[in-house]
Amino acid sequence: MGCLFCNIIKGEVPSTKIYENERTYAFEDINPLAPVHILVISKTHIKNIDELEESNASVMADLFLAVREVARIKGIDADGYRVIINNGAAGGQVIWHLHVHVLGGLPDLGPMLAL
Ligand code: 5GP
Ligand code: ZN
């Protein structure tokens, strides 16, 4: 079966691309929770933060530079936006390929956590 997000990178699963460079890919979340809801992923498969080590740590810089580009492209950089990484089961991670949620497009995104 493989990894859904790796299949999206390969183009085997369709997605709405927002931004791409050599090392990252950004696309619309299929179930948006805000007017802007983009997922930013690395083209390198890393399960989550638990798999980060010194040799692959540059993935995080790549991801956050791509987040900045996405925010500019979607026009939410001036107003502000929220960046979320759900890490592991208790963190709500469902897709086991490290990804950054970029949420915005509202004057106020509300409380950080709704428990
Ligand atoms: P997680 O809970 O793992 O942090 O987030 C996974 C996200 O992937 C969810 O927000 C979900 O809506 C999104 N998602 C799941 N399957 C697909 C898909 O096939 N295409 C796209 N574009 N997003 C997906
Ligand atoms: Zn993957």
Coordinates of N, CA and C and ligand atoms in Angstrom, one line a residue:
M1 N 0.8 -1.2 0.0 CA 0.0 0.0 0.0 C 0.9 1.3 0.0
G2 N 1.9 1.3 0.8 CA 2.8 2.4 0.8 C 2.2 3.6 1.6
C3 N 2.9 4.7 1.4 CA 2.6 5.9 2.2 C 1.8 6.9 1.3
L4 N 0.6 7.3 1.8 CA -0.2 8.2 1.0 C 0.5 9.5 0.6
F5 N 1.2 10.1 1.5 CA 1.9 11.4 1.1 C 3.0 11.1 0.1
C6 N 3.7 10.0 0.2 CA 4.7 9.7 -0.8 C 4.1 9.5 -2.1
N7 N 2.9 8.9 -2.1 CA 2.1 8.7 -3.4 C 1.7 10.0 -4.0
I8 N 1.3 10.9 -3.1 CA 1.0 12.3 -3.6 C 2.2 13.0 -4.2
I9 N 3.3 12.8 -3.6 CA 4.6 13.4 -4.2 C 4.8 12.8 -5.5
K10 N 4.6 11.5 -5.7 CA 4.9 10.8 -6.9 C 3.8 11.1 -8.0
G11 N 2.7 11.8 -7.6 CA 1.6 12.1 -8.5 C 0.7 10.9 -8.7
E12 N 0.9 9.8 -7.9 CA 0.0 8.7 -8.1 C -1.4 8.9 -7.4
V13 N -1.4 9.8 -6.4 CA -2.6 10.2 -5.8 C -2.8 11.7 -6.1
P14 N -3.9 12.1 -6.7 CA -4.0 13.6 -7.0 C -4.1 14.5 -5.8
S15 N -3.6 15.7 -6.0 CA -3.6 16.7 -5.0 C -3.6 18.1 -5.7
T16 N -4.0 19.1 -4.9 CA -4.0 20.5 -5.4 C -2.7 21.1 -4.9
K17 N -1.8 21.3 -5.8 CA -0.5 21.8 -5.5 C -0.5 23.3 -5.2
I18 N 0.1 23.7 -4.2 CA 0.2 25.2 -3.9 C 1.6 25.6 -4.1
Y19 N 2.6 24.8 -3.8 CA 4.0 25.2 -3.9 C 4.9 23.9 -3.9
E20 N 6.0 24.0 -4.7 CA 6.9 22.8 -4.7 C 8.3 23.3 -5.0
N21 N 9.2 22.7 -4.3 CA 10.6 22.9 -4.7 C 11.3 21.6 -4.7
E22 N 12.7 21.6 -4.8 CA 13.4 20.3 -4.9 C 13.1 19.4 -3.7
R23 N 12.9 19.9 -2.6 CA 12.8 19.1 -1.4 C 11.5 19.0 -0.7
T24 N 10.6 19.9 -1.1 CA 9.3 20.0 -0.4 C 8.1 20.1 -1.4
Y25 N 6.9 19.8 -0.8 CA 5.7 19.8 -1.6 C 4.6 20.3 -0.7
A26 N 3.8 21.2 -1.2 CA 2.7 21.8 -0.4 C 1.4 21.7 -1.2
F27 N 0.3 21.3 -0.5 CA -1.0 21.0 -1.2 C -2.1 21.2 -0.3
E28 N -3.3 21.4 -0.9 CA -4.5 21.7 -0.1 C -4.9 20.4 0.8
D29 N -5.2 20.6 2.0 CA -5.8 19.6 2.8 C -7.1 19.2 2.3
I30 N -7.4 17.9 2.2 CA -8.7 17.4 1.6 C -9.9 17.7 2.5
N31 N -9.6 18.0 3.7 CA -10.7 18.3 4.7 C -10.4 19.6 5.4
P32 N -10.5 20.7 4.8 CA -10.0 22.0 5.4 C -10.7 22.4 6.6
L33 N -9.9 22.8 7.6 CA -10.5 23.2 8.9 C -10.5 24.7 9.0
A34 N -10.0 25.4 8.0 CA -10.0 26.9 8.0 C -10.1 27.3 6.5
P35 N -10.3 28.6 6.2 CA -10.4 29.0 4.8 C -9.1 28.6 4.0
V36 N -8.0 28.7 4.7 CA -6.7 28.3 4.2 C -6.2 27.1 5.1
H37 N -6.0 25.9 4.5 CA -5.5 24.8 5.2 C -4.6 24.0 4.2
I38 N -3.3 24.2 4.4 CA -2.3 23.6 3.5 C -1.5 22.6 4.2
L39 N -1.1 21.6 3.6 CA -0.1 20.6 4.2 C 1.2 20.8 3.5
V40 N 2.3 20.9 4.3 CA 3.6 21.0 3.7 C 4.4 19.7 4.1
I41 N 4.9 19.0 3.1 CA 5.6 17.8 3.4 C 7.0 17.8 2.7
S42 N 7.9 17.0 3.3 CA 9.2 16.8 2.7 C 9.1 15.7 1.7
K43 N 9.9 15.8 0.6 CA 10.0 14.7 -0.3 C 10.7 13.5 0.2
T44 N 11.4 13.7 1.3 CA 12.1 12.6 2.0 C 11.1 12.0 3.0
H45 N 10.9 10.7 2.9 CA 9.9 10.1 3.9 C 10.5 10.1 5.3
I46 N 10.0 10.8 6.2 CA 10.3 10.7 7.6 C 9.0 10.6 8.3
K47 N 8.9 9.6 9.2 CA 7.6 9.3 9.9 C 7.1 10.5 10.7
N48 N 7.9 11.0 11.5 CA 7.5 12.2 12.3 C 8.8 12.7 13.0
I49 N 8.6 13.6 14.0 CA 9.7 14.2 14.7 C 10.6 13.2 15.4
D50 N 10.0 12.1 15.8 CA 10.7 11.0 16.5 C 11.8 10.5 15.6
E51 N 11.7 10.6 14.3 CA 12.7 10.1 13.4 C 13.8 11.1 13.0
L52 N 13.7 12.3 13.5 CA 14.7 13.3 13.2 C 16.0 13.0 13.9
E53 N 17.1 13.2 13.2 CA 18.4 13.1 13.7 C 19.3 14.1 13.0
E54 N 20.5 14.2 13.5 CA 21.4 15.3 12.9 C 21.5 15.2 11.4
S55 N 21.5 14.0 10.9 CA 21.7 13.8 9.5 C 20.5 14.2 8.6
N56 N 19.3 14.3 9.2 CA 18.2 14.7 8.4 C 17.5 15.9 8.9
A57 N 18.1 16.6 9.9 CA 17.5 17.7 10.5 C 17.2 18.9 9.6
S58 N 17.9 19.0 8.5 CA 17.7 20.1 7.5 C 16.3 20.0 6.9
V59 N 15.6 18.8 7.1 CA 14.2 18.7 6.6 C 13.4 19.7 7.3
M60 N 13.6 20.0 8.6 CA 12.8 20.9 9.3 C 12.9 22.4 8.7
A61 N 14.1 22.7 8.4 CA 14.4 24.1 7.8 C 13.7 24.1 6.5
D62 N 13.8 23.1 5.7 CA 13.1 23.1 4.4 C 11.6 23.2 4.5
L63 N 11.1 22.5 5.5 CA 9.6 22.6 5.7 C 9.2 24.0 6.1
F64 N 9.9 24.6 7.0 CA 9.5 25.9 7.5 C 9.7 27.0 6.4
L65 N 10.8 26.8 5.6 CA 10.9 27.8 4.5 C 9.8 27.6 3.5
A66 N 9.3 26.4 3.3 CA 8.2 26.2 2.4 C 6.9 26.7 3.0
V67 N 6.8 26.6 4.4 CA 5.6 27.2 5.0 C 5.6 28.7 4.8
R68 N 6.7 29.4 4.8 CA 6.8 30.8 4.6 C 6.3 31.1 3.2
E69 N 6.8 30.3 2.2 CA 6.4 30.6 0.8 C 4.9 30.4 0.7
V70 N 4.3 29.3 1.3 CA 2.9 29.0 1.2 C 2.1 30.2 1.8
A71 N 2.6 30.7 2.9 CA 1.8 31.8 3.5 C 1.8 33.1 2.6
R72 N 2.9 33.3 1.9 CA 3.0 34.4 1.0 C 2.0 34.1 -0.2
I73 N 2.1 32.9 -0.7 CA 1.3 32.6 -1.9 C -0.2 32.7 -1.6
K74 N -0.6 32.3 -0.4 CA -2.0 32.3 0.0 C -2.4 33.7 0.6
G75 N -1.4 34.6 0.8 CA -1.8 35.9 1.2 C -2.2 36.0 2.7
I76 N -1.6 35.1 3.5 CA -2.0 35.1 4.9 C -0.8 35.5 5.8
D77 N 0.3 35.9 5.1 CA 1.5 36.2 5.8 C 1.4 37.5 6.7
A78 N 0.7 38.5 6.1 CA 0.6 39.7 6.9 C -0.3 39.6 8.1
D79 N -1.5 38.9 7.9 CA -2.4 38.8 9.0 C -1.9 37.8 10.1
G80 N -1.2 36.8 9.7 CA -0.8 35.7 10.6 C -1.6 34.4 10.3
Y81 N -1.0 33.4 10.8 CA -1.5 32.0 10.6 C -1.0 31.1 11.7
R82 N -1.5 29.9 11.6 CA -1.1 28.9 12.6 C -0.4 27.7 11.9
V83 N 0.6 27.2 12.6 CA 1.4 26.1 12.1 C 1.3 25.0 13.1
I84 N 0.8 23.8 12.6 CA 0.6 22.7 13.6 C 1.3 21.4 13.0
I85 N 2.0 20.7 13.9 CA 2.5 19.4 13.6 C 1.8 18.4 14.6
N86 N 1.0 17.5 14.2 CA 0.5 16.5 15.0 C 1.5 15.3 15.0
N87 N 2.1 15.1 16.2 CA 3.2 14.1 16.3 C 2.8 12.9 17.1
G88 N 2.7 11.8 16.5 CA 2.3 10.5 17.2 C 0.8 10.4 17.5
A89 N 0.4 9.3 17.9 CA -1.0 9.0 18.1 C -1.7 10.0 19.0
A90 N -1.1 10.2 20.2 CA -1.8 11.2 21.1 C -1.8 12.6 20.6
G91 N -0.9 12.9 19.7 CA -0.9 14.2 19.0 C -1.9 14.3 17.9
G92 N -2.5 13.2 17.6 CA -3.5 13.2 16.5 C -3.0 13.0 15.1
Q93 N -1.8 12.4 15.1 CA -1.2 12.1 13.8 C -1.9 10.9 13.2
V94 N -2.4 11.1 12.0 CA -3.1 10.0 11.2 C -2.3 9.5 10.0
I95 N -1.6 10.4 9.4 CA -0.7 10.1 8.3 C 0.7 10.1 8.7
W96 N 1.4 9.0 8.5 CA 2.7 8.8 9.2 C 3.8 9.2 8.2
H97 N 3.7 10.4 7.7 CA 4.7 11.1 6.9 C 4.7 12.5 7.4
L98 N 5.8 12.9 8.1 CA 5.9 14.2 8.7 C 5.3 15.3 7.9
H99 N 4.4 16.1 8.4 CA 3.8 17.1 7.7 C 3.4 18.3 8.6
V100 N 3.4 19.5 8.0 CA 3.1 20.7 8.7 C 1.8 21.2 8.2
H101 N 0.8 21.5 9.1 CA -0.4 22.1 8.7 C -0.3 23.6 8.8
V102 N -0.7 24.3 7.8 CA -0.7 25.8 7.7 C -2.2 26.2 7.7
L103 N -2.6 26.9 8.7 CA -4.0 27.3 8.8 C -4.1 28.8 8.9
G104 N -5.1 29.3 8.2 CA -5.3 30.8 8.2 C -6.5 31.2 7.4
G105 N -6.6 32.5 7.2 CA -7.7 33.1 6.4 C -8.8 33.5 7.2
L106 N -8.6 33.6 8.6 CA -9.7 34.1 9.5 C -9.0 35.2 10.3
P107 N -9.8 36.2 10.8 CA -9.2 37.2 11.6 C -8.7 36.7 12.9
D108 N -9.3 35.5 13.4 CA -8.8 34.9 14.7 C -9.1 33.4 14.6
L109 N -8.0 32.7 14.7 CA -8.2 31.2 14.6 C -8.6 30.5 15.9
G110 N -8.9 31.3 16.9 CA -9.5 30.7 18.1 C -8.4 30.2 19.0
P111 N -8.9 29.4 20.1 CA -8.0 28.9 21.1 C -7.0 27.9 20.5
M112 N -5.8 27.8 21.0 CA -4.8 26.9 20.5 C -5.3 25.5 20.5
L113 N -6.0 25.1 21.6 CA -6.5 23.8 21.8 C -8.0 23.8 22.2
A114 N -8.8 22.9 21.6 CA -10.2 22.8 22.0 C -10.4 21.5 22.6
L115 N -10.2 21.4 23.9 CA -10.3 20.2 24.6 C -11.7 20.0 25.3
Ligands
5GP1 P1 -2.7 14.5 10.7 O1 -3.9 14.2 11.6 O2 -1.9 13.2 10.4 O3 -1.8 15.6 11.3 O4 -3.3 15.1 9.4 C1 -3.5 14.4 8.2 C2 -4.2 15.3 7.3 O5 -4.2 14.8 6.0 C3 -5.7 15.6 7.7 O6 -5.9 17.0 7.9 C4 -6.5 15.1 6.5 O7 -7.6 15.9 6.1 C5 -5.4 15.1 5.4 N1 -5.6 14.1 4.3 C6 -5.8 12.8 4.5 N2 -5.9 12.1 3.4 C7 -5.7 13.1 2.4 C8 -5.7 13.0 1.0 O8 -5.8 12.0 0.3 N3 -5.4 14.2 0.3 C9 -5.2 15.3 1.0 N4 -5.0 16.4 0.2 N5 -5.2 15.4 2.3 C10 -5.5 14.3 3.0
ZN2 ZN 5.8 9.0 2.9

